[in-house]
mmCIF file with all atom_site columns, N, CA and C in Angstrom:
data_model
loop_
_atom_site.group_PDB
_atom_site.id
_atom_site.type_symbol
_atom_site.label_atom_id
_atom_site.label_alt_id
_atom_site.label_comp_id
_atom_site.label_asym_id
_atom_site.label_entity_id
_atom_site.label_seq_id
_atom_site.pdbx_PDB_ins_code
_atom_site.Cartn_x
_atom_site.Cartn_y
_atom_site.Cartn_z
_atom_site.occupancy
_atom_site.B_iso_or_equiv
_atom_site.pdbx_formal_charge
_atom_site.auth_seq_id
_atom_site.auth_comp_id
_atom_site.auth_asym_id
_atom_site.auth_atom_id
_atom_site.pdbx_PDB_model_num
ATOM 1   N N  . MET O 1 1  ? 9.894  -32.276 2.392  1.00 0.00 ? 1  MET O N  1
ATOM 2   C CA . MET O 1 1  ? 9.605  -31.188 3.316  1.00 0.00 ? 1  MET O CA 1
ATOM 3   C C  . MET O 1 1  ? 10.735 -30.167 3.300  1.00 0.00 ? 1  MET O C  1
ATOM 4   N N  . SER O 1 2  ? 10.350 -28.901 3.317  1.00 0.00 ? 2  SER O N  1
ATOM 5   C CA . SER O 1 2  ? 11.369 -27.854 3.346  1.00 0.00 ? 2  SER O CA 1
ATOM 6   C C  . SER O 1 2  ? 11.519 -27.314 4.770  1.00 0.00 ? 2  SER O C  1
ATOM 7   N N  . ASN O 1 3  ? 12.675 -26.758 5.037  1.00 0.00 ? 3  ASN O N  1
ATOM 8   C CA . ASN O 1 3  ? 12.938 -26.179 6.348  1.00 0.00 ? 3  ASN O CA 1
ATOM 9   C C  . ASN O 1 3  ? 12.588 -24.694 6.395  1.00 0.00 ? 3  ASN O C  1
ATOM 10  N N  . GLU O 1 4  ? 11.961 -24.207 5.347  1.00 0.00 ? 4  GLU O N  1
ATOM 11  C CA . GLU O 1 4  ? 11.597 -22.795 5.296  1.00 0.00 ? 4  GLU O CA 1
ATOM 12  C C  . GLU O 1 4  ? 10.535 -22.502 6.356  1.00 0.00 ? 4  GLU O C  1
ATOM 13  N N  . PRO O 1 5  ? 10.709 -21.420 7.118  1.00 0.00 ? 5  PRO O N  1
ATOM 14  C CA . PRO O 1 5  ? 9.720  -21.090 8.148  1.00 0.00 ? 5  PRO O CA 1
ATOM 15  C C  . PRO O 1 5  ? 8.359  -20.769 7.535  1.00 0.00 ? 5  PRO O C  1
ATOM 16  N N  . GLU O 1 6  ? 7.325  -21.025 8.286  1.00 0.00 ? 6  GLU O N  1
ATOM 17  C CA . GLU O 1 6  ? 5.968  -20.770 7.814  1.00 0.00 ? 6  GLU O CA 1
ATOM 18  C C  . GLU O 1 6  ? 5.201  -20.002 8.881  1.00 0.00 ? 6  GLU O C  1
ATOM 19  N N  . PHE O 1 7  ? 4.056  -19.496 8.502  1.00 0.00 ? 7  PHE O N  1
ATOM 20  C CA . PHE O 1 7  ? 3.208  -18.811 9.460  1.00 0.00 ? 7  PHE O CA 1
ATOM 21  C C  . PHE O 1 7  ? 2.516  -19.829 10.356 1.00 0.00 ? 7  PHE O C  1
ATOM 22  N N  . CYS O 1 8  ? 2.283  -19.442 11.607 1.00 0.00 ? 8  CYS O N  1
ATOM 23  C CA . CYS O 1 8  ? 1.684  -20.354 12.574 1.00 0.00 ? 8  CYS O CA 1
ATOM 24  C C  . CYS O 1 8  ? 0.238  -20.674 12.211 1.00 0.00 ? 8  CYS O C  1
ATOM 25  N N  . GLU O 1 9  ? -0.460 -19.721 11.597 1.00 0.00 ? 9  GLU O N  1
ATOM 26  C CA . GLU O 1 9  ? -1.845 -19.919 11.167 1.00 0.00 ? 9  GLU O CA 1
ATOM 27  C C  . GLU O 1 9  ? -2.007 -19.295 9.788  1.00 0.00 ? 9  GLU O C  1
ATOM 28  N N  . PRO O 1 10 ? -2.847 -19.880 8.950  1.00 0.00 ? 10 PRO O N  1
ATOM 29  C CA . PRO O 1 10 ? -2.958 -19.407 7.563  1.00 0.00 ? 10 PRO O CA 1
ATOM 30  C C  . PRO O 1 10 ? -3.476 -17.972 7.419  1.00 0.00 ? 10 PRO O C  1
ATOM 31  N N  . TRP O 1 11 ? -4.318 -17.506 8.311  1.00 0.00 ? 11 TRP O N  1
ATOM 32  C CA . TRP O 1 11 ? -4.888 -16.165 8.191  1.00 0.00 ? 11 TRP O CA 1
ATOM 33  C C  . TRP O 1 11 ? -3.865 -15.058 8.413  1.00 0.00 ? 11 TRP O C  1
ATOM 34  N N  . VAL O 1 12 ? -2.793 -15.342 9.129  1.00 0.00 ? 12 VAL O N  1
ATOM 35  C CA . VAL O 1 12 ? -1.822 -14.315 9.509  1.00 0.00 ? 12 VAL O CA 1
ATOM 36  C C  . VAL O 1 12 ? -1.189 -13.674 8.271  1.00 0.00 ? 12 VAL O C  1
ATOM 37  N N  . GLU O 1 13 ? -0.773 -14.485 7.318  1.00 0.00 ? 13 GLU O N  1
ATOM 38  C CA . GLU O 1 13 ? -0.097 -13.940 6.142  1.00 0.00 ? 13 GLU O CA 1
ATOM 39  C C  . GLU O 1 13 ? -1.020 -13.012 5.350  1.00 0.00 ? 13 GLU O C  1
ATOM 40  N N  . GLY O 1 14 ? -2.261 -13.441 5.137  1.00 0.00 ? 14 GLY O N  1
ATOM 41  C CA . GLY O 1 14 ? -3.215 -12.607 4.386  1.00 0.00 ? 14 GLY O CA 1
ATOM 42  C C  . GLY O 1 14 ? -3.480 -11.281 5.066  1.00 0.00 ? 14 GLY O C  1
ATOM 43  N N  . LYS O 1 15 ? -3.711 -11.321 6.370  1.00 0.00 ? 15 LYS O N  1
ATOM 44  C CA . LYS O 1 15 ? -3.975 -10.093 7.124  1.00 0.00 ? 15 LYS O CA 1
ATOM 45  C C  . LYS O 1 15 ? -2.743 -9.190  7.151  1.00 0.00 ? 15 LYS O C  1
ATOM 46  N N  . LEU O 1 16 ? -1.567 -9.801  7.263  1.00 0.00 ? 16 LEU O N  1
ATOM 47  C CA . LEU O 1 16 ? -0.330 -9.020  7.279  1.00 0.00 ? 16 LEU O CA 1
ATOM 48  C C  . LEU O 1 16 ? -0.145 -8.306  5.940  1.00 0.00 ? 16 LEU O C  1
ATOM 49  N N  . ARG O 1 17 ? -0.370 -9.015  4.857  1.00 0.00 ? 17 ARG O N  1
ATOM 50  C CA . ARG O 1 17 ? -0.240 -8.397  3.532  1.00 0.00 ? 17 ARG O CA 1
ATOM 51  C C  . ARG O 1 17 ? -1.250 -7.259  3.359  1.00 0.00 ? 17 ARG O C  1
ATOM 52  N N  . GLU O 1 18 ? -2.474 -7.459  3.874  1.00 0.00 ? 18 GLU O N  1
ATOM 53  C CA . GLU O 1 18 ? -3.484 -6.399  3.820  1.00 0.00 ? 18 GLU O CA 1
ATOM 54  C C  . GLU O 1 18 ? -3.011 -5.168  4.599  1.00 0.00 ? 18 GLU O C  1
ATOM 55  N N  . ARG O 1 19 ? -2.386 -5.398  5.736  1.00 0.00 ? 19 ARG O N  1
ATOM 56  C CA . ARG O 1 19 ? -1.922 -4.309  6.586  1.00 0.00 ? 19 ARG O CA 1
ATOM 57  C C  . ARG O 1 19 ? -0.746 -3.567  5.952  1.00 0.00 ? 19 ARG O C  1
ATOM 58  N N  . LEU O 1 20 ? 0.131  -4.298  5.294  1.00 0.00 ? 20 LEU O N  1
ATOM 59  C CA . LEU O 1 20 ? 1.328  -3.687  4.716  1.00 0.00 ? 20 LEU O CA 1
ATOM 60  C C  . LEU O 1 20 ? 1.058  -2.989  3.378  1.00 0.00 ? 20 LEU O C  1
ATOM 61  N N  . ALA O 1 21 ? -0.027 -3.343  2.702  1.00 0.00 ? 21 ALA O N  1
ATOM 62  C CA . ALA O 1 21 ? -0.335 -2.757  1.391  1.00 0.00 ? 21 ALA O CA 1
ATOM 63  C C  . ALA O 1 21 ? -0.455 -1.229  1.434  1.00 0.00 ? 21 ALA O C  1
ATOM 64  N N  . PRO O 1 22 ? -1.199 -0.637  2.393  1.00 0.00 ? 22 PRO O N  1
ATOM 65  C CA . PRO O 1 22 ? -1.263 0.834   2.422  1.00 0.00 ? 22 PRO O CA 1
ATOM 66  C C  . PRO O 1 22 ? 0.097  1.478   2.715  1.00 0.00 ? 22 PRO O C  1
ATOM 67  N N  . TYR O 1 23 ? 0.899  0.811   3.527  1.00 0.00 ? 23 TYR O N  1
ATOM 68  C CA . TYR O 1 23 ? 2.241  1.320   3.836  1.00 0.00 ? 23 TYR O CA 1
ATOM 69  C C  . TYR O 1 23 ? 3.090  1.304   2.565  1.00 0.00 ? 23 TYR O C  1
ATOM 70  N N  . LYS O 1 24 ? 2.983  0.237   1.796  1.00 0.00 ? 24 LYS O N  1
ATOM 71  C CA . LYS O 1 24 ? 3.714  0.107   0.523  1.00 0.00 ? 24 LYS O CA 1
ATOM 72  C C  . LYS O 1 24 ? 3.254  1.182   -0.464 1.00 0.00 ? 24 LYS O C  1
ATOM 73  N N  . LYS O 1 25 ? 1.955  1.479   -0.429 1.00 0.00 ? 25 LYS O N  1
ATOM 74  C CA . LYS O 1 25 ? 1.425  2.493   -1.338 1.00 0.00 ? 25 LYS O CA 1
ATOM 75  C C  . LYS O 1 25 ? 2.002  3.869   -1.010 1.00 0.00 ? 25 LYS O C  1
ATOM 76  N N  . ARG O 1 26 ? 2.161  4.166   0.284  1.00 0.00 ? 26 ARG O N  1
ATOM 77  C CA . ARG O 1 26 ? 2.728  5.442   0.708  1.00 0.00 ? 26 ARG O CA 1
ATOM 78  C C  . ARG O 1 26 ? 4.226  5.507   0.478  1.00 0.00 ? 26 ARG O C  1
ATOM 79  N N  . TYR O 1 27 ? 4.900  4.374   0.654  1.00 0.00 ? 27 TYR O N  1
ATOM 80  C CA . TYR O 1 27 ? 6.359  4.311   0.505  1.00 0.00 ? 27 TYR O CA 1
ATOM 81  C C  . TYR O 1 27 ? 6.703  3.253   -0.549 1.00 0.00 ? 27 TYR O C  1
ATOM 82  N N  . PRO O 1 28 ? 6.720  3.634   -1.819 1.00 0.00 ? 28 PRO O N  1
ATOM 83  C CA . PRO O 1 28 ? 6.898  2.677   -2.912 1.00 0.00 ? 28 PRO O CA 1
ATOM 84  C C  . PRO O 1 28 ? 8.165  1.815   -2.830 1.00 0.00 ? 28 PRO O C  1
ATOM 85  N N  . LEU O 1 29 ? 9.215  2.293   -2.192 1.00 0.00 ? 29 LEU O N  1
ATOM 86  C CA . LEU O 1 29 ? 10.448 1.511   -2.103 1.00 0.00 ? 29 LEU O CA 1
ATOM 87  C C  . LEU O 1 29 ? 10.428 0.502   -0.954 1.00 0.00 ? 29 LEU O C  1
ATOM 88  N N  . PHE O 1 30 ? 9.381  0.528   -0.160 1.00 0.00 ? 30 PHE O N  1
ATOM 89  C CA . PHE O 1 30 ? 9.231  -0.406  0.953  1.00 0.00 ? 30 PHE O CA 1
ATOM 90  C C  . PHE O 1 30 ? 9.154  -1.830  0.428  1.00 0.00 ? 30 PHE O C  1
ATOM 91  N N  . ASP O 1 31 ? 9.951  -2.729  1.014  1.00 0.00 ? 31 ASP O N  1
ATOM 92  C CA . ASP O 1 31 ? 10.006 -4.125  0.569  1.00 0.00 ? 31 ASP O CA 1
ATOM 93  C C  . ASP O 1 31 ? 9.052  -4.983  1.401  1.00 0.00 ? 31 ASP O C  1
ATOM 94  N N  . LEU O 1 32 ? 7.836  -5.125  0.924  1.00 0.00 ? 32 LEU O N  1
ATOM 95  C CA . LEU O 1 32 ? 6.791  -5.879  1.611  1.00 0.00 ? 32 LEU O CA 1
ATOM 96  C C  . LEU O 1 32 ? 7.202  -7.336  1.826  1.00 0.00 ? 32 LEU O C  1
ATOM 97  N N  . GLU O 1 33 ? 7.788  -7.956  0.824  1.00 0.00 ? 33 GLU O N  1
ATOM 98  C CA . GLU O 1 33 ? 8.173  -9.368  0.920  1.00 0.00 ? 33 GLU O CA 1
ATOM 99  C C  . GLU O 1 33 ? 9.229  -9.606  1.996  1.00 0.00 ? 33 GLU O C  1
ATOM 100 N N  . ARG O 1 34 ? 10.139 -8.658  2.168  1.00 0.00 ? 34 ARG O N  1
ATOM 101 C CA . ARG O 1 34 ? 11.164 -8.799  3.192  1.00 0.00 ? 34 ARG O CA 1
ATOM 102 C C  . ARG O 1 34 ? 10.533 -8.825  4.577  1.00 0.00 ? 34 ARG O C  1
ATOM 103 N N  . VAL O 1 35 ? 9.535  -7.965  4.790  1.00 0.00 ? 35 VAL O N  1
ATOM 104 C CA . VAL O 1 35 ? 8.852  -7.930  6.086  1.00 0.00 ? 35 VAL O CA 1
ATOM 105 C C  . VAL O 1 35 ? 8.080  -9.220  6.311  1.00 0.00 ? 35 VAL O C  1
ATOM 106 N N  . VAL O 1 36 ? 7.400  -9.702  5.282  1.00 0.00 ? 36 VAL O N  1
ATOM 107 C CA . VAL O 1 36 ? 6.660  -10.963 5.399  1.00 0.00 ? 36 VAL O CA 1
ATOM 108 C C  . VAL O 1 36 ? 7.617  -12.102 5.752  1.00 0.00 ? 36 VAL O C  1
ATOM 109 N N  . ASP O 1 37 ? 8.767  -12.152 5.098  1.00 0.00 ? 37 ASP O N  1
ATOM 110 C CA . ASP O 1 37 ? 9.759  -13.194 5.399  1.00 0.00 ? 37 ASP O CA 1
ATOM 111 C C  . ASP O 1 37 ? 10.308 -13.060 6.818  1.00 0.00 ? 37 ASP O C  1
ATOM 112 N N  . THR O 1 38 ? 10.478 -11.824 7.271  1.00 0.00 ? 38 THR O N  1
ATOM 113 C CA . THR O 1 38 ? 10.955 -11.594 8.633  1.00 0.00 ? 38 THR O CA 1
ATOM 114 C C  . THR O 1 38 ? 9.946  -12.101 9.647  1.00 0.00 ? 38 THR O C  1
ATOM 115 N N  . VAL O 1 39 ? 8.689  -11.794 9.415  1.00 0.00 ? 39 VAL O N  1
ATOM 116 C CA . VAL O 1 39 ? 7.627  -12.194 10.347 1.00 0.00 ? 39 VAL O CA 1
ATOM 117 C C  . VAL O 1 39 ? 7.507  -13.722 10.408 1.00 0.00 ? 39 VAL O C  1
ATOM 118 N N  . LYS O 1 40 ? 7.790  -14.400 9.316  1.00 0.00 ? 40 LYS O N  1
ATOM 119 C CA . LYS O 1 40 ? 7.740  -15.872 9.309  1.00 0.00 ? 40 LYS O CA 1
ATOM 120 C C  . LYS O 1 40 ? 8.689  -16.466 10.344 1.00 0.00 ? 40 LYS O C  1
ATOM 121 N N  . ASN O 1 41 ? 9.767  -15.769 10.652 1.00 0.00 ? 41 ASN O N  1
ATOM 122 C CA . ASN O 1 41 ? 10.757 -16.265 11.608 1.00 0.00 ? 41 ASN O CA 1
ATOM 123 C C  . ASN O 1 41 ? 10.406 -15.952 13.056 1.00 0.00 ? 41 ASN O C  1
ATOM 124 N N  . TRP O 1 42 ? 9.361  -15.196 13.279 1.00 0.00 ? 42 TRP O N  1
ATOM 125 C CA . TRP O 1 42 ? 8.951  -14.846 14.630 1.00 0.00 ? 42 TRP O CA 1
ATOM 126 C C  . TRP O 1 42 ? 8.213  -16.003 15.283 1.00 0.00 ? 42 TRP O C  1
ATOM 127 N N  . ASP O 1 43 ? 8.095  -15.955 16.621 1.00 0.00 ? 43 ASP O N  1
ATOM 128 C CA . ASP O 1 43 ? 7.323  -16.978 17.337 1.00 0.00 ? 43 ASP O CA 1
ATOM 129 C C  . ASP O 1 43 ? 5.828  -16.762 17.053 1.00 0.00 ? 43 ASP O C  1
ATOM 130 N N  . ALA O 1 44 ? 5.011  -17.760 17.379 1.00 0.00 ? 44 ALA O N  1
ATOM 131 C CA . ALA O 1 44 ? 3.583  -17.746 17.031 1.00 0.00 ? 44 ALA O CA 1
ATOM 132 C C  . ALA O 1 44 ? 2.850  -16.536 17.602 1.00 0.00 ? 44 ALA O C  1
ATOM 133 N N  . LYS O 1 45 ? 3.133  -16.172 18.847 1.00 0.00 ? 45 LYS O N  1
ATOM 134 C CA . LYS O 1 45 ? 2.443  -15.039 19.472 1.00 0.00 ? 45 LYS O CA 1
ATOM 135 C C  . LYS O 1 45 ? 2.741  -13.744 18.723 1.00 0.00 ? 45 LYS O C  1
ATOM 136 N N  . SER O 1 46 ? 3.982  -13.541 18.363 1.00 0.00 ? 46 SER O N  1
ATOM 137 C CA . SER O 1 46 ? 4.370  -12.330 17.635 1.00 0.00 ? 46 SER O CA 1
ATOM 138 C C  . SER O 1 46 ? 3.790  -12.320 16.226 1.00 0.00 ? 46 SER O C  1
ATOM 139 N N  . GLN O 1 47 ? 3.721  -13.490 15.588 1.00 0.00 ? 47 GLN O N  1
ATOM 140 C CA . GLN O 1 47 ? 3.130  -13.570 14.248 1.00 0.00 ? 47 GLN O CA 1
ATOM 141 C C  . GLN O 1 47 ? 1.666  -13.154 14.279 1.00 0.00 ? 47 GLN O C  1
ATOM 142 N N  . ARG O 1 48 ? 0.940  -13.580 15.310 1.00 0.00 ? 48 ARG O N  1
ATOM 143 C CA . ARG O 1 48 ? -0.474 -13.214 15.414 1.00 0.00 ? 48 ARG O CA 1
ATOM 144 C C  . ARG O 1 48 ? -0.651 -11.716 15.637 1.00 0.00 ? 48 ARG O C  1
ATOM 145 N N  . TRP O 1 49 ? 0.345  -11.064 16.243 1.00 0.00 ? 49 TRP O N  1
ATOM 146 C CA . TRP O 1 49 ? 0.287  -9.631  16.493 1.00 0.00 ? 49 TRP O CA 1
ATOM 147 C C  . TRP O 1 49 ? 0.639  -8.833  15.233 1.00 0.00 ? 49 TRP O C  1
ATOM 148 N N  . ALA O 1 50 ? 1.442  -9.380  14.369 1.00 0.00 ? 50 ALA O N  1
ATOM 149 C CA . ALA O 1 50 ? 1.990  -8.660  13.213 1.00 0.00 ? 50 ALA O CA 1
ATOM 150 C C  . ALA O 1 50 ? 0.943  -7.947  12.349 1.00 0.00 ? 50 ALA O C  1
ATOM 151 N N  . PRO O 1 51 ? -0.215 -8.543  12.042 1.00 0.00 ? 51 PRO O N  1
ATOM 152 C CA . PRO O 1 51 ? -1.182 -7.824  11.203 1.00 0.00 ? 51 PRO O CA 1
ATOM 153 C C  . PRO O 1 51 ? -1.740 -6.560  11.860 1.00 0.00 ? 51 PRO O C  1
ATOM 154 N N  . TYR O 1 52 ? -1.513 -6.393  13.143 1.00 0.00 ? 52 TYR O N  1
ATOM 155 C CA . TYR O 1 52 ? -2.043 -5.238  13.865 1.00 0.00 ? 52 TYR O CA 1
ATOM 156 C C  . TYR O 1 52 ? -0.967 -4.207  14.184 1.00 0.00 ? 52 TYR O C  1
ATOM 157 N N  . MET O 1 53 ? 0.188  -4.329  13.533 1.00 0.00 ? 53 MET O N  1
ATOM 158 C CA . MET O 1 53 ? 1.276  -3.378  13.751 1.00 0.00 ? 53 MET O CA 1
ATOM 159 C C  . MET O 1 53 ? 0.836  -1.981  13.327 1.00 0.00 ? 53 MET O C  1
ATOM 160 N N  . THR O 1 54 ? 1.319  -0.998  14.059 1.00 0.00 ? 54 THR O N  1
ATOM 161 C CA . THR O 1 54 ? 1.085  0.392   13.665 1.00 0.00 ? 54 THR O CA 1
ATOM 162 C C  . THR O 1 54 ? 2.160  0.788   12.653 1.00 0.00 ? 54 THR O C  1
ATOM 163 N N  . ASP O 1 55 ? 1.991  1.956   12.065 1.00 0.00 ? 55 ASP O N  1
ATOM 164 C CA . ASP O 1 55 ? 3.010  2.449   11.134 1.00 0.00 ? 55 ASP O CA 1
ATOM 165 C C  . ASP O 1 55 ? 4.350  2.615   11.846 1.00 0.00 ? 55 ASP O C  1
ATOM 166 N N  . LYS O 1 56 ? 4.304  3.025   13.110 1.00 0.00 ? 56 LYS O N  1
ATOM 167 C CA . LYS O 1 56 ? 5.545  3.192   13.868 1.00 0.00 ? 56 LYS O CA 1
ATOM 168 C C  . LYS O 1 56 ? 6.244  1.849   14.064 1.00 0.00 ? 56 LYS O C  1
ATOM 169 N N  . ASP O 1 57 ? 5.473  0.782   14.285 1.00 0.00 ? 57 ASP O N  1
ATOM 170 C CA . ASP O 1 57 ? 6.062  -0.551  14.440 1.00 0.00 ? 57 ASP O CA 1
ATOM 171 C C  . ASP O 1 57 ? 6.738  -0.992  13.144 1.00 0.00 ? 57 ASP O C  1
ATOM 172 N N  . ILE O 1 58 ? 6.080  -0.738  12.029 1.00 0.00 ? 58 ILE O N  1
ATOM 173 C CA . ILE O 1 58 ? 6.643  -1.105  10.724 1.00 0.00 ? 58 ILE O CA 1
ATOM 174 C C  . ILE O 1 58 ? 7.911  -0.287  10.475 1.00 0.00 ? 58 ILE O C  1
ATOM 175 N N  . GLN O 1 59 ? 7.859  0.988   10.840 1.00 0.00 ? 59 GLN O N  1
ATOM 176 C CA . GLN O 1 59 ? 9.016  1.859   10.671 1.00 0.00 ? 59 GLN O CA 1
ATOM 177 C C  . GLN O 1 59 ? 10.197 1.369   11.515 1.00 0.00 ? 59 GLN O C  1
ATOM 178 N N  . LYS O 1 60 ? 9.929  0.941   12.747 1.00 0.00 ? 60 LYS O N  1
ATOM 179 C CA . LYS O 1 60 ? 10.992 0.414   13.612 1.00 0.00 ? 60 LYS O CA 1
ATOM 180 C C  . LYS O 1 60 ? 11.606 -0.837  13.004 1.00 0.00 ? 60 LYS O C  1
ATOM 181 N N  . LEU O 1 61 ? 10.753 -1.711  12.474 1.00 0.00 ? 61 LEU O N  1
ATOM 182 C CA . LEU O 1 61 ? 11.230 -2.938  11.843 1.00 0.00 ? 61 LEU O CA 1
ATOM 183 C C  . LEU O 1 61 ? 12.124 -2.612  10.655 1.00 0.00 ? 61 LEU O C  1
ATOM 184 N N  . ASN O 1 62 ? 11.717 -1.638  9.860  1.00 0.00 ? 62 ASN O N  1
ATOM 185 C CA . ASN O 1 62 ? 12.495 -1.203  8.700  1.00 0.00 ? 62 ASN O CA 1
ATOM 186 C C  . ASN O 1 62 ? 13.839 -0.619  9.116  1.00 0.00 ? 62 ASN O C  1
ATOM 187 N N  . ARG O 1 63 ? 13.808 0.264   10.108 1.00 0.00 ? 63 ARG O N  1
ATOM 188 C CA . ARG O 1 63 ? 15.049 0.884   10.573 1.00 0.00 ? 63 ARG O CA 1
ATOM 189 C C  . ARG O 1 63 ? 16.000 -0.164  11.127 1.00 0.00 ? 63 ARG O C  1
ATOM 190 N N  . SER O 1 64 ? 15.455 -1.116  11.861 1.00 0.00 ? 64 SER O N  1
ATOM 191 C CA . SER O 1 64 ? 16.269 -2.183  12.419 1.00 0.00 ? 64 SER O CA 1
ATOM 192 C C  . SER O 1 64 ? 16.970 -2.966  11.311 1.00 0.00 ? 64 SER O C  1
ATOM 193 N N  . HIS O 1 65 ? 16.227 -3.276  10.262 1.00 0.00 ? 65 HIS O N  1
ATOM 194 C CA . HIS O 1 65 ? 16.800 -4.010  9.128  1.00 0.00 ? 65 HIS O CA 1
ATOM 195 C C  . HIS O 1 65 ? 17.908 -3.194  8.456  1.00 0.00 ? 65 HIS O C  1
ATOM 196 N N  . HIS O 1 66 ? 17.615 -1.920  8.184  1.00 0.00 ? 66 HIS O N  1
ATOM 197 C CA . HIS O 1 66 ? 18.598 -1.081  7.497  1.00 0.00 ? 66 HIS O CA 1
ATOM 198 C C  . HIS O 1 66 ? 19.855 -0.891  8.344  1.00 0.00 ? 66 HIS O C  1
ATOM 199 N N  . LYS O 1 67 ? 19.690 -0.763  9.640  1.00 0.00 ? 67 LYS O N  1
ATOM 200 C CA . LYS O 1 67 ? 20.840 -0.617  10.528 1.00 0.00 ? 67 LYS O CA 1
ATOM 201 C C  . LYS O 1 67 ? 21.683 -1.890  10.519 1.00 0.00 ? 67 LYS O C  1
ATOM 202 N N  . SER O 1 68 ? 21.020 -3.040  10.547 1.00 0.00 ? 68 SER O N  1
ATOM 203 C CA . SER O 1 68 ? 21.713 -4.322  10.510 1.00 0.00 ? 68 SER O CA 1
ATOM 204 C C  . SER O 1 68 ? 22.520 -4.475  9.221  1.00 0.00 ? 68 SER O C  1
ATOM 205 N N  . VAL O 1 69 ? 21.893 -4.137  8.108  1.00 0.00 ? 69 VAL O N  1
ATOM 206 C CA . VAL O 1 69 ? 22.571 -4.227  6.810  1.00 0.00 ? 69 VAL O CA 1
ATOM 207 C C  . VAL O 1 69 ? 23.771 -3.277  6.784  1.00 0.00 ? 69 VAL O C  1
ATOM 208 N N  . SER O 1 70 ? 23.571 -2.088  7.282  1.00 0.00 ? 70 SER O N  1
ATOM 209 C CA . SER O 1 70 ? 24.641 -1.104  7.298  1.00 0.00 ? 70 SER O CA 1
ATOM 210 C C  . SER O 1 70 ? 25.821 -1.578  8.151  1.00 0.00 ? 70 SER O C  1
ATOM 211 N N  . LEU O 1 71 ? 25.527 -2.119  9.326  1.00 0.00 ? 71 LEU O N  1
ATOM 212 C CA . LEU O 1 71 ? 26.589 -2.606  10.195 1.00 0.00 ? 71 LEU O CA 1
ATOM 213 C C  . LEU O 1 71 ? 27.320 -3.798  9.602  1.00 0.00 ? 71 LEU O C  1
ATOM 214 N N  . SER O 1 72 ? 26.596 -4.671  8.932  1.00 0.00 ? 72 SER O N  1
ATOM 215 C CA . SER O 1 72 ? 27.266 -5.826  8.329  1.00 0.00 ? 72 SER O CA 1
ATOM 216 C C  . SER O 1 72 ? 28.154 -5.392  7.163  1.00 0.00 ? 72 SER O C  1
ATOM 217 N N  . ARG O 1 73 ? 27.739 -4.366  6.433  1.00 0.00 ? 73 ARG O N  1
ATOM 218 C CA . ARG O 1 73 ? 28.592 -3.826  5.367  1.00 0.00 ? 73 ARG O CA 1
ATOM 219 C C  . ARG O 1 73 ? 29.859 -3.197  5.947  1.00 0.00 ? 73 ARG O C  1
ATOM 220 N N  . LEU O 1 74 ? 29.674 -2.472  7.037  1.00 0.00 ? 74 LEU O N  1
ATOM 221 C CA . LEU O 1 74 ? 30.804 -1.856  7.715  1.00 0.00 ? 74 LEU O CA 1
ATOM 222 C C  . LEU O 1 74 ? 31.780 -2.910  8.212  1.00 0.00 ? 74 LEU O C  1
ATOM 223 N N  . ALA O 1 75 ? 31.241 -3.977  8.778  1.00 0.00 ? 75 ALA O N  1
ATOM 224 C CA . ALA O 1 75 ? 32.076 -5.049  9.318  1.00 0.00 ? 75 ALA O CA 1
ATOM 225 C C  . ALA O 1 75 ? 32.832 -5.779  8.214  1.00 0.00 ? 75 ALA O C  1
ATOM 226 N N  . SER O 1 76 ? 32.302 -5.787  7.029  1.00 0.00 ? 76 SER O N  1
ATOM 227 C CA . SER O 1 76 ? 32.948 -6.509  5.941  1.00 0.00 ? 76 SER O CA 1
ATOM 228 C C  . SER O 1 76 ? 34.114 -5.715  5.321  1.00 0.00 ? 76 SER O C  1
ATOM 229 N N  . LEU O 1 77 ? 34.197 -4.435  5.664  1.00 0.00 ? 77 LEU O N  1
ATOM 230 C CA . LEU O 1 77 ? 35.304 -3.635  5.139  1.00 0.00 ? 77 LEU O CA 1
ATOM 231 C C  . LEU O 1 77 ? 36.603 -4.046  5.818  1.00 0.00 ? 77 LEU O C  1
ATOM 232 N N  . ASP O 1 78 ? 37.685 -4.034  5.067  1.00 0.00 ? 78 ASP O N  1
ATOM 233 C CA . ASP O 1 78 ? 38.990 -4.435  5.605  1.00 0.00 ? 78 ASP O CA 1
ATOM 234 C C  . ASP O 1 78 ? 39.746 -3.304  6.264  1.00 0.00 ? 78 ASP O C  1
ATOM 235 N N  . ASN O 1 79 ? 39.320 -2.085  6.004  1.00 0.00 ? 79 ASN O N  1
ATOM 236 C CA . ASN O 1 79 ? 40.136 -0.953  6.440  1.00 0.00 ? 79 ASN O CA 1
ATOM 237 C C  . ASN O 1 79 ? 39.708 -0.312  7.756  1.00 0.00 ? 79 ASN O C  1
ATOM 238 N N  . TRP O 1 80 ? 39.100 -1.034  8.624  1.00 0.00 ? 80 TRP O N  1
ATOM 239 C CA . TRP O 1 80 ? 38.770 -0.424  9.927  1.00 0.00 ? 80 TRP O CA 1
ATOM 240 C C  . TRP O 1 80 ? 39.124 -1.254  11.080 1.00 0.00 ? 80 TRP O C  1
#
């Protein structure tokens, strides 16, 4: 058995991928797999909501990720 998080119900992943596909088509650099992996770590109620996210919700999730990455890079610098 692996400790990797999974979706609470099997339909969630398929519907989420269907929802993210048009967003990926509009924004080719969008990392669909990263969002899917992020959603796997959410609680069951939030996972069930994920396939119904609006574009603004996806955008917020993306911005949150990029901000986190940026801050961790900043924190890793020795000169501040």
